[in-house]
PDB file of C-alpha atoms and ligand atoms in Angstrom:
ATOM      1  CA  UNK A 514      44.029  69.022 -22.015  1.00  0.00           C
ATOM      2  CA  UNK A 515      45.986  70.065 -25.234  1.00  0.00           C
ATOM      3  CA  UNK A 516      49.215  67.991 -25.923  1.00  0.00           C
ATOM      4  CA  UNK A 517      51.528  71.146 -25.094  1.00  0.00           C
ATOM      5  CA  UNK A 518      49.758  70.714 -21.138  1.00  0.00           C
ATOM      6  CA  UNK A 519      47.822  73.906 -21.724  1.00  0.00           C
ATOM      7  CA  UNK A 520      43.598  73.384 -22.264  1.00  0.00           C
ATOM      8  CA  UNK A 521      43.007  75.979 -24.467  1.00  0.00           C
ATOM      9  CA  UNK A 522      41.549  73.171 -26.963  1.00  0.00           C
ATOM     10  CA  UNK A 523      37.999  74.813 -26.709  1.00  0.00           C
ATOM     11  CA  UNK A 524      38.532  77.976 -29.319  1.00  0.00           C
ATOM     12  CA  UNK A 525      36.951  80.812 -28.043  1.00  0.00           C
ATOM     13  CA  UNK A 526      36.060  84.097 -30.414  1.00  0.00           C
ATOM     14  CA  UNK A 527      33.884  86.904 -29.993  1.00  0.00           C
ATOM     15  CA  UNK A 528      31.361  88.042 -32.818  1.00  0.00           C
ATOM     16  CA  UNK A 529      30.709  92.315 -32.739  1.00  0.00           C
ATOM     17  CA  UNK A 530      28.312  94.489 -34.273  1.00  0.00           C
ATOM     18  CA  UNK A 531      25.446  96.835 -33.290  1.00  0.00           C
ATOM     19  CA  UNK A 532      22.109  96.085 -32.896  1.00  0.00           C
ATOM     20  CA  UNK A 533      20.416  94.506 -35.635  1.00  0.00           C
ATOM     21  CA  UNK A 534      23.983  93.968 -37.754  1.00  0.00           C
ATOM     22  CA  UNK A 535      23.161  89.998 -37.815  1.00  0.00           C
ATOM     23  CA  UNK A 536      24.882  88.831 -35.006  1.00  0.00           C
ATOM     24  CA  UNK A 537      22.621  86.537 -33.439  1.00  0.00           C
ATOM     25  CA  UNK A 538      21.700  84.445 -36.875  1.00  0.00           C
ATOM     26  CA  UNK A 539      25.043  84.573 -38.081  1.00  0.00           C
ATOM     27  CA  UNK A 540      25.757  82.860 -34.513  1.00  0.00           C
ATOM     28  CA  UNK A 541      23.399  80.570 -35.080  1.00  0.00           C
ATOM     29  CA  UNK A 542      25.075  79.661 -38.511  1.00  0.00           C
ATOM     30  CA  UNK A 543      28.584  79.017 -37.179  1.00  0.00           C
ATOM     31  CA  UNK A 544      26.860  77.103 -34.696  1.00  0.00           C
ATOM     32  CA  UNK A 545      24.743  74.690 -37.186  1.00  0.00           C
ATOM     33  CA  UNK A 546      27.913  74.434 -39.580  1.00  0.00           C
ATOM     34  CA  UNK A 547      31.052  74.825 -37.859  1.00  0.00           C
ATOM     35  CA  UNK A 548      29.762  72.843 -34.573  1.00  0.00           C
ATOM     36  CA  UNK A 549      30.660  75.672 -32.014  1.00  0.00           C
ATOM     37  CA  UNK A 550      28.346  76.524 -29.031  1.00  0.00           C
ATOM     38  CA  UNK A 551      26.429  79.881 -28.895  1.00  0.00           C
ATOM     39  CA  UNK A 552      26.596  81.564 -25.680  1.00  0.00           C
ATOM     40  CA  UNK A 553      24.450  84.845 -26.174  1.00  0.00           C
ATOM     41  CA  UNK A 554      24.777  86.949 -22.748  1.00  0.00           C
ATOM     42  CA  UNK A 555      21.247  88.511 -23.905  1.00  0.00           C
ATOM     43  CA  UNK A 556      19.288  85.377 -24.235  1.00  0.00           C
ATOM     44  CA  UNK A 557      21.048  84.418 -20.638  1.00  0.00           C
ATOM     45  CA  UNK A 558      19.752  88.027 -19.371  1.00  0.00           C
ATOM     46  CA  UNK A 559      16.091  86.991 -20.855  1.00  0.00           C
ATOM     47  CA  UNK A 560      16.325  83.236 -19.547  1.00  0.00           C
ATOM     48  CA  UNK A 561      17.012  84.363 -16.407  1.00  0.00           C
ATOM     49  CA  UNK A 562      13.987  87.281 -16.024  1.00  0.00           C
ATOM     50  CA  UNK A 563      12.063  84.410 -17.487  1.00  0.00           C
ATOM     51  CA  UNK A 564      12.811  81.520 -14.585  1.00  0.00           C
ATOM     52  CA  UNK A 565      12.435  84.576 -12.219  1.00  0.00           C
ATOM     53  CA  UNK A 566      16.127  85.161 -11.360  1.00  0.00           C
ATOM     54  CA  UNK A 567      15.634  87.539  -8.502  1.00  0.00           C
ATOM     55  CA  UNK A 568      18.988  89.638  -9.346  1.00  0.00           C
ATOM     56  CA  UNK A 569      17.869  89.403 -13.465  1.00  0.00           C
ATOM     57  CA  UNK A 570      14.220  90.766 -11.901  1.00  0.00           C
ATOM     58  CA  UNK A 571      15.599  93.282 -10.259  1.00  0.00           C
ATOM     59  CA  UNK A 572      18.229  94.512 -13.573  1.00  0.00           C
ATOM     60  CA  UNK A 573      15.230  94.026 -16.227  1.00  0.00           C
ATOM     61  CA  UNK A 574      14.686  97.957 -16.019  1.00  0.00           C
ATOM     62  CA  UNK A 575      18.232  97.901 -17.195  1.00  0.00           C
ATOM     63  CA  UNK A 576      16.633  96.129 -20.032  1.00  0.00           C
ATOM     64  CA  UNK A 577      13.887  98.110 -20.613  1.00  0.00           C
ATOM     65  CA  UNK A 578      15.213 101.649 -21.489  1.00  0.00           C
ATOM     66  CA  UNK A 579      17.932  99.960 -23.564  1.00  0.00           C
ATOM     67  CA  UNK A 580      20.945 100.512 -21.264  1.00  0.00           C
ATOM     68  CA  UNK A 581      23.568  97.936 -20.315  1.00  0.00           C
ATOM     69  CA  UNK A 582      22.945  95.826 -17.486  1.00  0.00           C
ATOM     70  CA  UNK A 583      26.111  96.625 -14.854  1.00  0.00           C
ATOM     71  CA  UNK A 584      29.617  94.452 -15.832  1.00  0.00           C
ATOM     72  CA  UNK A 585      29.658  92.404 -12.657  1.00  0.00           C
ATOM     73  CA  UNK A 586      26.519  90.876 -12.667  1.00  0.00           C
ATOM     74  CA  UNK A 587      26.692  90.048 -16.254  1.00  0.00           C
ATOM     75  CA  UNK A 588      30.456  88.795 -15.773  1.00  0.00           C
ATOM     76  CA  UNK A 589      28.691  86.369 -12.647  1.00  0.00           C
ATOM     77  CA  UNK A 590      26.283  85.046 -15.546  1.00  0.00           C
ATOM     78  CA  UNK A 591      28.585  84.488 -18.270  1.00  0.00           C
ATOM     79  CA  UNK A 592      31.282  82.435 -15.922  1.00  0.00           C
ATOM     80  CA  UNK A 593      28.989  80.239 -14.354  1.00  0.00           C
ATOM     81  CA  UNK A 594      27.783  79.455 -17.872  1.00  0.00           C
ATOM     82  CA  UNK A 595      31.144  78.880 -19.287  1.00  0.00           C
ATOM     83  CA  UNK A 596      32.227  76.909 -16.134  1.00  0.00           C
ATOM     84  CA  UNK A 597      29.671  74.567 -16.993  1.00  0.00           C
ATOM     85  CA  UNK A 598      30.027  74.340 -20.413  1.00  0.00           C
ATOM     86  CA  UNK A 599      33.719  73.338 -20.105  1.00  0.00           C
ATOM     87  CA  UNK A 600      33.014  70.755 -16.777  1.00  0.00           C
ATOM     88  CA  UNK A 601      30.929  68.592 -19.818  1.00  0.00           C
ATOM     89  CA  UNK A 602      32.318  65.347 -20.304  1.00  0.00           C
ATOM     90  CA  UNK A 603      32.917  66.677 -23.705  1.00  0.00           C
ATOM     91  CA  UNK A 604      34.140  70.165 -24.370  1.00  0.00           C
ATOM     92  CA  UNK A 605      32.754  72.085 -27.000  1.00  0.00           C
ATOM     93  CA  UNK A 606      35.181  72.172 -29.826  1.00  0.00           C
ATOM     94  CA  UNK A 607      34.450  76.033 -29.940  1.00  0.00           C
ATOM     95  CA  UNK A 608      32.371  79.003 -28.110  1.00  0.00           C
ATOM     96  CA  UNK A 609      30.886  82.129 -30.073  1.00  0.00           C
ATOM     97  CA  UNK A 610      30.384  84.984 -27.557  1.00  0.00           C
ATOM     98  CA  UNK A 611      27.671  86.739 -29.042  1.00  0.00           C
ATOM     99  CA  UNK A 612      26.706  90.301 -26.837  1.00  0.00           C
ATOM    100  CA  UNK A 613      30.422  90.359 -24.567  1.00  0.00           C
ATOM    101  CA  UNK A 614      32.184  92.251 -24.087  1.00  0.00           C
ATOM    102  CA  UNK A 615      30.449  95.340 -24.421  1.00  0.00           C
ATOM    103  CA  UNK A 616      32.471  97.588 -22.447  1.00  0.00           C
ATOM    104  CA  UNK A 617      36.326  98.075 -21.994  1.00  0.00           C
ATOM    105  CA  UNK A 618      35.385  97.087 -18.515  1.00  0.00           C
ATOM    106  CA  UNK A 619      33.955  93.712 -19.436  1.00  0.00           C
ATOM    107  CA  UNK A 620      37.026  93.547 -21.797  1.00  0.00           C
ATOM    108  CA  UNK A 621      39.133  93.161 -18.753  1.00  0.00           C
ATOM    109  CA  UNK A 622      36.323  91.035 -16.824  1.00  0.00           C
ATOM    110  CA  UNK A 623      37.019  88.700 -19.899  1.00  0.00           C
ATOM    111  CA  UNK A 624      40.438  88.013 -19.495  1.00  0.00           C
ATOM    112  CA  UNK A 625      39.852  87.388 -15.880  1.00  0.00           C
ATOM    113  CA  UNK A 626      37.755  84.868 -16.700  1.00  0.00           C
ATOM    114  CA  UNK A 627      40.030  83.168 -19.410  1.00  0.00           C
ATOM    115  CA  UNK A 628      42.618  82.799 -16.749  1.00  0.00           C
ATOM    116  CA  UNK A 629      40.289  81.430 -14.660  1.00  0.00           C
ATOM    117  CA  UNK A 630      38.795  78.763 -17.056  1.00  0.00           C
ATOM    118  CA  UNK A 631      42.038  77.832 -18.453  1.00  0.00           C
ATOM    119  CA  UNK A 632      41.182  79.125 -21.685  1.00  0.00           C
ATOM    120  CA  UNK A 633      42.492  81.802 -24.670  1.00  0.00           C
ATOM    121  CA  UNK A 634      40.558  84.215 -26.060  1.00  0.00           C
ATOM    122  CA  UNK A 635      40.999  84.499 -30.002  1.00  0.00           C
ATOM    123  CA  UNK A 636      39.979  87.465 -30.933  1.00  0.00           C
ATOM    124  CA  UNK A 637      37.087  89.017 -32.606  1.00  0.00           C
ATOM    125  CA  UNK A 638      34.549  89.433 -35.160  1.00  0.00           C
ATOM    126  CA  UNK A 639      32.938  92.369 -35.901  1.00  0.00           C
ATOM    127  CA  UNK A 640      30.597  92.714 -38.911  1.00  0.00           C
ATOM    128  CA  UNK A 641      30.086  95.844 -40.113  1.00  0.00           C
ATOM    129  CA  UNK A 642      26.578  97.362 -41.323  1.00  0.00           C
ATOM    130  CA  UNK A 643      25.718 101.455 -42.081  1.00  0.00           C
ATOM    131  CA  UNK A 644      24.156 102.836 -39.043  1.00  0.00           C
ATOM    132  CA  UNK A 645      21.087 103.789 -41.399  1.00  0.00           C
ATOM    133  CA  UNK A 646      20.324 100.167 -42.839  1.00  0.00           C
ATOM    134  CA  UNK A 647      20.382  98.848 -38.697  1.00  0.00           C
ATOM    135  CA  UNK A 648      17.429 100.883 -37.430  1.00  0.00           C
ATOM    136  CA  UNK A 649      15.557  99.527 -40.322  1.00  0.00           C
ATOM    137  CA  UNK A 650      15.999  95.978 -39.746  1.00  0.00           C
ATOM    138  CA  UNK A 651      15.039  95.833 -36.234  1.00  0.00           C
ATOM    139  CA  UNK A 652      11.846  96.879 -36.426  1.00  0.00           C
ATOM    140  CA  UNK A 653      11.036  94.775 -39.161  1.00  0.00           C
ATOM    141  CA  UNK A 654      12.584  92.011 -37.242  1.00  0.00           C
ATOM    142  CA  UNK A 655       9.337  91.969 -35.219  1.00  0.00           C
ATOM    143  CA  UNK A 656      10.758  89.470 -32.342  1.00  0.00           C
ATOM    144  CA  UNK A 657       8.005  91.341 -30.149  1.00  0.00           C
ATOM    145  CA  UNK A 658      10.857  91.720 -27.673  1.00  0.00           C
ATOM    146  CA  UNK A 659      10.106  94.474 -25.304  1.00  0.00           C
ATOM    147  CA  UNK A 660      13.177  96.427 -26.468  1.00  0.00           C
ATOM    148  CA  UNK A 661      12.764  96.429 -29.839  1.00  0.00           C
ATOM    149  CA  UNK A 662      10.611  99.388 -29.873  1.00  0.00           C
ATOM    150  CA  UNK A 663      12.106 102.517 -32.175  1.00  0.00           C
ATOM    151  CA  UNK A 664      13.001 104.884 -29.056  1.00  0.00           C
ATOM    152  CA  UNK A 665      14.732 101.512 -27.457  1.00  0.00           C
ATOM    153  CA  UNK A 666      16.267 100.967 -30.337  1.00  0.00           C
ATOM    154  CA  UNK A 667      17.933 104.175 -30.735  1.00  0.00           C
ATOM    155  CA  UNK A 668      19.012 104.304 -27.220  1.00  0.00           C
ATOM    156  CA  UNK A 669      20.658 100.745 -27.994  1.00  0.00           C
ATOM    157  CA  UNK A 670      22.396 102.139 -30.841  1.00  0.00           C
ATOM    158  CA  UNK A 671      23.771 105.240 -28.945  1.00  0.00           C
ATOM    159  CA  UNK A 672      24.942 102.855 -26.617  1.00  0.00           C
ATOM    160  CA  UNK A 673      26.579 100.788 -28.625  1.00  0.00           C
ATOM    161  CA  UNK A 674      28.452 103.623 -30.543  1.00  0.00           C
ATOM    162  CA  UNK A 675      29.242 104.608 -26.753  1.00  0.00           C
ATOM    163  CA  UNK A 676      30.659 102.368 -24.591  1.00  0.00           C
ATOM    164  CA  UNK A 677      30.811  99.336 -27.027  1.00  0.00           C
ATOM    165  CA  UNK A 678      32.521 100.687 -30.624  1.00  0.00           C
ATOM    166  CA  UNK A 679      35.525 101.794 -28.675  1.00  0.00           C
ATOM    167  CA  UNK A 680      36.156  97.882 -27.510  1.00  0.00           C
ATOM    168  CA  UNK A 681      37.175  97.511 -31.776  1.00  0.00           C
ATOM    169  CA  UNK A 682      40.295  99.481 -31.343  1.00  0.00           C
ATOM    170  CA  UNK A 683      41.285  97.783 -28.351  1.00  0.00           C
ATOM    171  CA  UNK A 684      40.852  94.906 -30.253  1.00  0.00           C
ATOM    172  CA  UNK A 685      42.914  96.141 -33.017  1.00  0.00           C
ATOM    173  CA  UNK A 686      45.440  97.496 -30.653  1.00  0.00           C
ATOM    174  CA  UNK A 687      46.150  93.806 -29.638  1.00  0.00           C
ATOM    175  CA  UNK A 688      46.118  92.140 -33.614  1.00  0.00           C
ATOM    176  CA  UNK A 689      42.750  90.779 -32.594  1.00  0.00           C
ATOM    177  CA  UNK A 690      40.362  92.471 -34.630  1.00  0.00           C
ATOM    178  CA  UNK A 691      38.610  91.001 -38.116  1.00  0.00           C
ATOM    179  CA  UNK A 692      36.505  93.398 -39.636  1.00  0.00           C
ATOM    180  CA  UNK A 693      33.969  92.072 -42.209  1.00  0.00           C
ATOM    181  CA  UNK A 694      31.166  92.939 -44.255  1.00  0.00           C
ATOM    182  CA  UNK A 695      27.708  92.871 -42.692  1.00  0.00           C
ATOM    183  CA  UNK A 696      25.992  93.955 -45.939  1.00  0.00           C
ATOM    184  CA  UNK A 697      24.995  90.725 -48.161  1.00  0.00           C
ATOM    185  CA  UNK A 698      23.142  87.715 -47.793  1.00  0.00           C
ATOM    186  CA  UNK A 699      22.960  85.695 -44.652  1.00  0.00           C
ATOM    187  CA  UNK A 700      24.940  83.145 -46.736  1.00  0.00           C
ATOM    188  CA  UNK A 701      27.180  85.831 -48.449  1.00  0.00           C
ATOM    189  CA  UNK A 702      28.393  86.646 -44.717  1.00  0.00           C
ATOM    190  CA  UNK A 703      28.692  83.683 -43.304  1.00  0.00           C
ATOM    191  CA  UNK A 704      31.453  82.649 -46.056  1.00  0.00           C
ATOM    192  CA  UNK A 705      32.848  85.912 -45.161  1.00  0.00           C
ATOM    193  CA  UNK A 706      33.550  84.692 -41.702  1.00  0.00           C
ATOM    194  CA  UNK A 707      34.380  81.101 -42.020  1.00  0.00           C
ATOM    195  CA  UNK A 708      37.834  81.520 -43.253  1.00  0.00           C
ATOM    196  CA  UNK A 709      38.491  83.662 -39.947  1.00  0.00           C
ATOM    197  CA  UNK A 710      36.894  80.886 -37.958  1.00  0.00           C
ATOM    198  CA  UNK A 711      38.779  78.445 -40.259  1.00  0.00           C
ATOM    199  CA  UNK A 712      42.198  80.187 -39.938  1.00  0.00           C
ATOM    200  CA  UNK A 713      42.227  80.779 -36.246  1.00  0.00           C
ATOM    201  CA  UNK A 714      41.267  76.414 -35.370  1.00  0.00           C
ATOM    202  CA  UNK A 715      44.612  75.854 -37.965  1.00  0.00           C
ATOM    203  CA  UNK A 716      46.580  78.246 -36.155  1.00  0.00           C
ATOM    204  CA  UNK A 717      45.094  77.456 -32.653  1.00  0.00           C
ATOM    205  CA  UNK A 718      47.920  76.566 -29.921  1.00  0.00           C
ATOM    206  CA  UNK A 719      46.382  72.760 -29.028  1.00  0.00           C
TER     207      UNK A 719
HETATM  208  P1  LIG B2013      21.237  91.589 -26.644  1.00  0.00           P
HETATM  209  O1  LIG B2013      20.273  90.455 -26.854  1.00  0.00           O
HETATM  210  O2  LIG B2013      22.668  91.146 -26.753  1.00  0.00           O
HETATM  211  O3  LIG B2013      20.925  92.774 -27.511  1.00  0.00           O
HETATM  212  O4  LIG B2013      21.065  92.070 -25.128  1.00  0.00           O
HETATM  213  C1  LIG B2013      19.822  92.571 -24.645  1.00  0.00           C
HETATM  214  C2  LIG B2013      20.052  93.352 -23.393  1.00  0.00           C
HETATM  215  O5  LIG B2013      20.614  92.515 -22.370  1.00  0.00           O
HETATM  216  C3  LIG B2013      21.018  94.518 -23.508  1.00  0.00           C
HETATM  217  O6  LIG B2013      20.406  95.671 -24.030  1.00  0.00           O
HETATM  218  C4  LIG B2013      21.423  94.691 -22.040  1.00  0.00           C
HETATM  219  O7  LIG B2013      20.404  95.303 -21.279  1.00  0.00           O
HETATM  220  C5  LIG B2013      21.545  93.245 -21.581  1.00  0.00           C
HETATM  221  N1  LIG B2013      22.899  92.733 -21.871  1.00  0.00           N
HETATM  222  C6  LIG B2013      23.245  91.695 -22.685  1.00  0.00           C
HETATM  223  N2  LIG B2013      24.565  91.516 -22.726  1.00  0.00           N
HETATM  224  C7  LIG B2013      25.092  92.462 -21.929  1.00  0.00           C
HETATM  225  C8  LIG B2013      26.412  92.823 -21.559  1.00  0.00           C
HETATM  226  N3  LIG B2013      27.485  92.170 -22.041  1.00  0.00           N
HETATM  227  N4  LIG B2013      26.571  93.858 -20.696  1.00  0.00           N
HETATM  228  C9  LIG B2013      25.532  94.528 -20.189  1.00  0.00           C
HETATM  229  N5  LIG B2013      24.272  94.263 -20.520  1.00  0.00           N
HETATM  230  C10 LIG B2013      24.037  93.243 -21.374  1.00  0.00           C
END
Protein backbone atom coordinates (compact mmCIF):
# COMPACT_ATOMS: atom_id res chain seq x y z
CA UNK A 1 0.00 0.00 0.00
CA UNK A 2 1.41 3.43 -1.22
CA UNK A 3 1.76 6.14 1.56
CA UNK A 4 -1.21 8.29 -0.03
CA UNK A 5 -3.57 4.77 0.97
CA UNK A 6 -3.87 4.00 -2.71
CA UNK A 7 -1.66 0.56 -4.03
CA UNK A 8 -0.86 1.61 -7.22
CA UNK A 9 2.98 1.07 -6.15
CA UNK A 10 3.31 -1.78 -8.82
CA UNK A 11 3.76 0.54 -12.22
CA UNK A 12 1.99 -0.91 -14.85
CA UNK A 13 2.71 0.10 -18.81
CA UNK A 14 1.86 -1.44 -21.93
CA UNK A 15 4.54 -2.01 -24.79
CA UNK A 16 2.73 -1.81 -28.71
CA UNK A 17 3.84 -2.70 -32.00
CA UNK A 18 3.00 -5.19 -34.79
CA UNK A 19 4.24 -8.37 -35.26
CA UNK A 20 7.80 -8.77 -35.42
CA UNK A 21 8.47 -4.79 -34.31
CA UNK A 22 10.65 -6.20 -31.20
CA UNK A 23 8.29 -6.32 -28.62
CA UNK A 24 8.91 -9.43 -26.97
CA UNK A 25 12.99 -8.93 -26.62
CA UNK A 26 12.69 -5.47 -25.88
CA UNK A 27 10.34 -6.92 -22.95
CA UNK A 28 12.71 -9.07 -22.04
CA UNK A 29 15.30 -6.14 -21.74
CA UNK A 30 13.25 -3.91 -19.43
CA UNK A 31 12.75 -6.95 -17.61
CA UNK A 32 16.65 -7.99 -17.13
CA UNK A 33 17.55 -4.16 -16.50
CA UNK A 34 14.84 -2.25 -15.09
CA UNK A 35 13.57 -5.33 -12.78
CA UNK A 36 9.86 -5.29 -14.06
CA UNK A 37 7.89 -8.56 -14.69
CA UNK A 38 6.93 -9.64 -18.28
CA UNK A 39 3.49 -10.75 -18.62
CA UNK A 40 3.15 -11.74 -22.44
CA UNK A 41 -0.71 -12.74 -23.02
CA UNK A 42 0.78 -14.90 -26.08
CA UNK A 43 3.21 -16.99 -24.20
CA UNK A 44 0.10 -17.42 -21.53
CA UNK A 45 -2.12 -18.48 -24.73
CA UNK A 46 0.89 -21.06 -25.70
CA UNK A 47 1.48 -22.20 -21.92
CA UNK A 48 -1.83 -22.94 -21.62
CA UNK A 49 -2.39 -25.16 -25.16
CA UNK A 50 0.82 -26.62 -23.87
CA UNK A 51 -0.47 -27.94 -20.13
CA UNK A 52 -3.66 -28.85 -22.15
CA UNK A 53 -5.96 -26.01 -20.99
CA UNK A 54 -9.19 -27.39 -22.30
CA UNK A 55 -10.70 -23.72 -23.14
CA UNK A 56 -6.85 -22.71 -24.70
CA UNK A 57 -7.42 -26.33 -26.74
CA UNK A 58 -10.42 -25.49 -27.87
CA UNK A 59 -9.26 -21.40 -29.03
CA UNK A 60 -5.80 -22.76 -30.60
CA UNK A 61 -7.59 -22.59 -34.15
CA UNK A 62 -7.90 -19.01 -33.15
CA UNK A 63 -4.20 -19.31 -33.15
CA UNK A 64 -3.65 -21.00 -36.09
CA UNK A 65 -5.06 -18.79 -38.94
CA UNK A 66 -3.59 -15.77 -37.14
CA UNK A 67 -6.80 -14.22 -35.73
CA UNK A 68 -7.33 -12.93 -32.20
CA UNK A 69 -8.41 -15.23 -29.68
CA UNK A 70 -12.06 -13.67 -28.32
CA UNK A 71 -11.54 -10.60 -25.44
CA UNK A 72 -13.17 -12.50 -22.61
CA UNK A 73 -11.32 -15.45 -22.47
CA UNK A 74 -8.10 -13.70 -22.86
CA UNK A 75 -9.27 -10.96 -20.20
CA UNK A 76 -10.04 -14.44 -17.74
CA UNK A 77 -6.21 -15.33 -18.44
CA UNK A 78 -4.58 -12.14 -17.99
CA UNK A 79 -6.51 -11.36 -14.42
CA UNK A 80 -5.93 -14.49 -12.87
CA UNK A 81 -2.28 -13.95 -13.79
CA UNK A 82 -2.09 -10.49 -12.50
CA UNK A 83 -4.12 -11.48 -9.35
CA UNK A 84 -1.42 -13.67 -8.56
CA UNK A 85 1.32 -11.74 -9.35
CA UNK A 86 0.20 -8.93 -6.99
CA UNK A 87 -1.04 -11.63 -3.93
CA UNK A 88 3.17 -12.32 -3.83
CA UNK A 89 4.56 -11.50 -0.65
CA UNK A 90 6.48 -9.09 -2.70
CA UNK A 91 4.96 -7.07 -5.48
CA UNK A 92 6.71 -6.61 -8.52
CA UNK A 93 8.07 -3.15 -8.61
CA UNK A 94 6.64 -3.00 -12.27
CA UNK A 95 4.54 -5.12 -15.03
CA UNK A 96 5.22 -4.85 -18.94
CA UNK A 97 2.05 -5.97 -20.78
CA UNK A 98 3.42 -7.24 -23.81
CA UNK A 99 0.34 -8.48 -26.54
CA UNK A 100 -2.87 -6.41 -24.45
CA UNK A 101 -4.77 -4.79 -25.27
CA UNK A 102 -5.30 -5.53 -28.71
CA UNK A 103 -8.67 -4.36 -29.25
CA UNK A 104 -10.66 -1.20 -28.08
CA UNK A 105 -12.68 -3.88 -26.44
CA UNK A 106 -9.85 -5.28 -24.35
CA UNK A 107 -8.98 -1.54 -23.82
CA UNK A 108 -12.03 -1.30 -21.70
CA UNK A 109 -11.59 -5.03 -20.28
CA UNK A 110 -8.27 -3.37 -19.00
CA UNK A 111 -9.52 -0.78 -16.99
CA UNK A 112 -11.94 -3.16 -15.49
CA UNK A 113 -9.35 -5.01 -14.36
CA UNK A 114 -7.20 -2.06 -12.92
CA UNK A 115 -10.12 -1.22 -10.75
CA UNK A 116 -10.33 -4.48 -9.76
CA UNK A 117 -6.62 -5.08 -8.79
CA UNK A 118 -6.23 -1.81 -7.22
CA UNK A 119 -3.91 -0.72 -9.72
CA UNK A 120 -3.21 2.35 -12.53
CA UNK A 121 -2.50 1.83 -15.80
CA UNK A 122 0.40 4.18 -17.17
CA UNK A 123 0.15 4.32 -20.43
CA UNK A 124 1.84 2.96 -23.41
CA UNK A 125 4.63 2.11 -25.56
CA UNK A 126 4.46 1.65 -28.95
CA UNK A 127 7.58 1.18 -31.12
CA UNK A 128 7.29 1.91 -34.42
CA UNK A 129 8.84 -0.20 -37.45
CA UNK A 130 7.87 0.19 -41.57
CA UNK A 131 5.34 -2.37 -42.36
CA UNK A 132 7.92 -3.66 -45.11
CA UNK A 133 11.04 -4.28 -42.72
CA UNK A 134 8.28 -6.50 -40.20
CA UNK A 135 7.38 -9.26 -42.66
CA UNK A 136 11.03 -9.69 -43.14
CA UNK A 137 12.04 -10.25 -39.71
CA UNK A 138 9.62 -12.81 -38.79
CA UNK A 139 10.45 -15.25 -40.96
CA UNK A 140 13.93 -14.99 -40.34
CA UNK A 141 13.09 -15.12 -36.73
CA UNK A 142 12.65 -18.89 -37.25
CA UNK A 143 10.97 -19.54 -33.61
CA UNK A 144 9.33 -22.62 -35.55
CA UNK A 145 6.11 -21.32 -33.99
CA UNK A 146 3.20 -22.61 -35.89
CA UNK A 147 2.12 -19.06 -36.81
CA UNK A 148 5.00 -17.77 -38.07
CA UNK A 149 4.43 -19.04 -41.46
CA UNK A 150 4.31 -16.06 -44.36
CA UNK A 151 0.36 -16.38 -45.06
CA UNK A 152 0.00 -16.31 -40.96
CA UNK A 153 2.03 -13.70 -40.85
CA UNK A 154 0.26 -11.49 -43.14
CA UNK A 155 -3.03 -12.26 -41.69
CA UNK A 156 -1.36 -11.14 -38.24
CA UNK A 157 -0.33 -8.01 -39.73
CA UNK A 158 -3.80 -7.18 -41.28
CA UNK A 159 -5.00 -7.76 -38.01
CA UNK A 160 -3.02 -5.77 -36.26
CA UNK A 161 -3.46 -2.71 -38.64
CA UNK A 162 -7.26 -3.71 -37.96
CA UNK A 163 -8.49 -3.97 -34.78
CA UNK A 164 -5.17 -3.21 -32.89
CA UNK A 165 -3.51 0.25 -34.60
CA UNK A 166 -6.69 2.07 -33.79
CA UNK A 167 -6.05 1.31 -29.78
CA UNK A 168 -2.80 4.20 -30.47
CA UNK A 169 -5.19 7.01 -30.86
CA UNK A 170 -7.18 6.08 -28.04
CA UNK A 171 -4.16 6.11 -26.33
CA UNK A 172 -3.24 9.44 -27.53
CA UNK A 173 -6.70 10.69 -26.98
CA UNK A 174 -6.07 10.12 -23.19
CA UNK A 175 -2.07 11.73 -23.06
CA UNK A 176 -1.04 8.10 -22.81
CA UNK A 177 0.69 7.37 -25.84
CA UNK A 178 4.82 7.31 -26.36
CA UNK A 179 5.71 6.70 -29.73
CA UNK A 180 9.32 5.55 -30.37
CA UNK A 181 11.59 4.32 -32.85
CA UNK A 182 11.62 0.60 -33.58
CA UNK A 183 14.36 0.92 -36.22
CA UNK A 184 18.02 0.56 -34.53
CA UNK A 185 19.78 -1.76 -32.49
CA UNK A 186 18.24 -3.83 -29.78
CA UNK A 187 20.39 -1.59 -27.51
CA UNK A 188 19.72 1.65 -29.56
CA UNK A 189 15.89 1.02 -28.59
CA UNK A 190 16.00 0.03 -25.44
CA UNK A 191 17.71 3.54 -24.41
CA UNK A 192 14.97 4.90 -26.42
CA UNK A 193 12.48 3.58 -23.97
CA UNK A 194 14.10 3.78 -20.65
CA UNK A 195 13.65 7.40 -20.11
CA UNK A 196 9.74 6.75 -20.64
CA UNK A 197 10.00 3.90 -18.19
CA UNK A 198 12.30 6.18 -16.11
CA UNK A 199 10.00 9.26 -16.23
CA UNK A 200 6.73 7.59 -15.53
CA UNK A 201 8.39 5.53 -11.82
CA UNK A 202 9.53 9.55 -10.93
CA UNK A 203 6.25 10.79 -11.67
CA UNK A 204 4.32 7.67 -10.39
CA UNK A 205 1.49 8.58 -7.67
CA UNK A 206 3.09 6.12 -4.65
P1 LIG B 1 1.57 -13.00 -29.64
O1 LIG B 1 2.62 -13.93 -29.09
O2 LIG B 1 1.35 -11.81 -28.76
O3 LIG B 1 1.84 -12.62 -31.07
O4 LIG B 1 0.19 -13.79 -29.63
C1 LIG B 1 0.02 -15.00 -30.37
C2 LIG B 1 -1.44 -15.27 -30.55
O5 LIG B 1 -2.08 -15.44 -29.28
C3 LIG B 1 -2.24 -14.17 -31.24
O6 LIG B 1 -2.13 -14.23 -32.64
C4 LIG B 1 -3.65 -14.51 -30.76
O7 LIG B 1 -4.18 -15.64 -31.42
C5 LIG B 1 -3.40 -14.90 -29.31
N1 LIG B 1 -3.42 -13.70 -28.45
C6 LIG B 1 -2.41 -13.20 -27.69
N2 LIG B 1 -2.77 -12.09 -27.05
C7 LIG B 1 -4.04 -11.85 -27.41
C8 LIG B 1 -4.99 -10.84 -27.11
N3 LIG B 1 -4.68 -9.81 -26.29
N4 LIG B 1 -6.22 -10.93 -27.66
C9 LIG B 1 -6.56 -11.94 -28.47
N5 LIG B 1 -5.72 -12.90 -28.82
C10 LIG B 1 -4.47 -12.88 -28.30
Amino acid sequence: MGSCGCSTRTLIFALFGPPGCGKGTQATMIKERLGYVHVSTGDMFRNAIARQDPIALQMQEYMKRGDLVPDEIIRDMLQVELGALLAQSQRPKGIILDGFPRTLKQADLLGEIMVKLKLQFTGVISLEVPEEMLVQRLLKRGTGRPDDKEDVIRERMKVYYEKTRPLEEYYAKHNALNTINGVGTIEEIFERITPVVRSWETNSPC
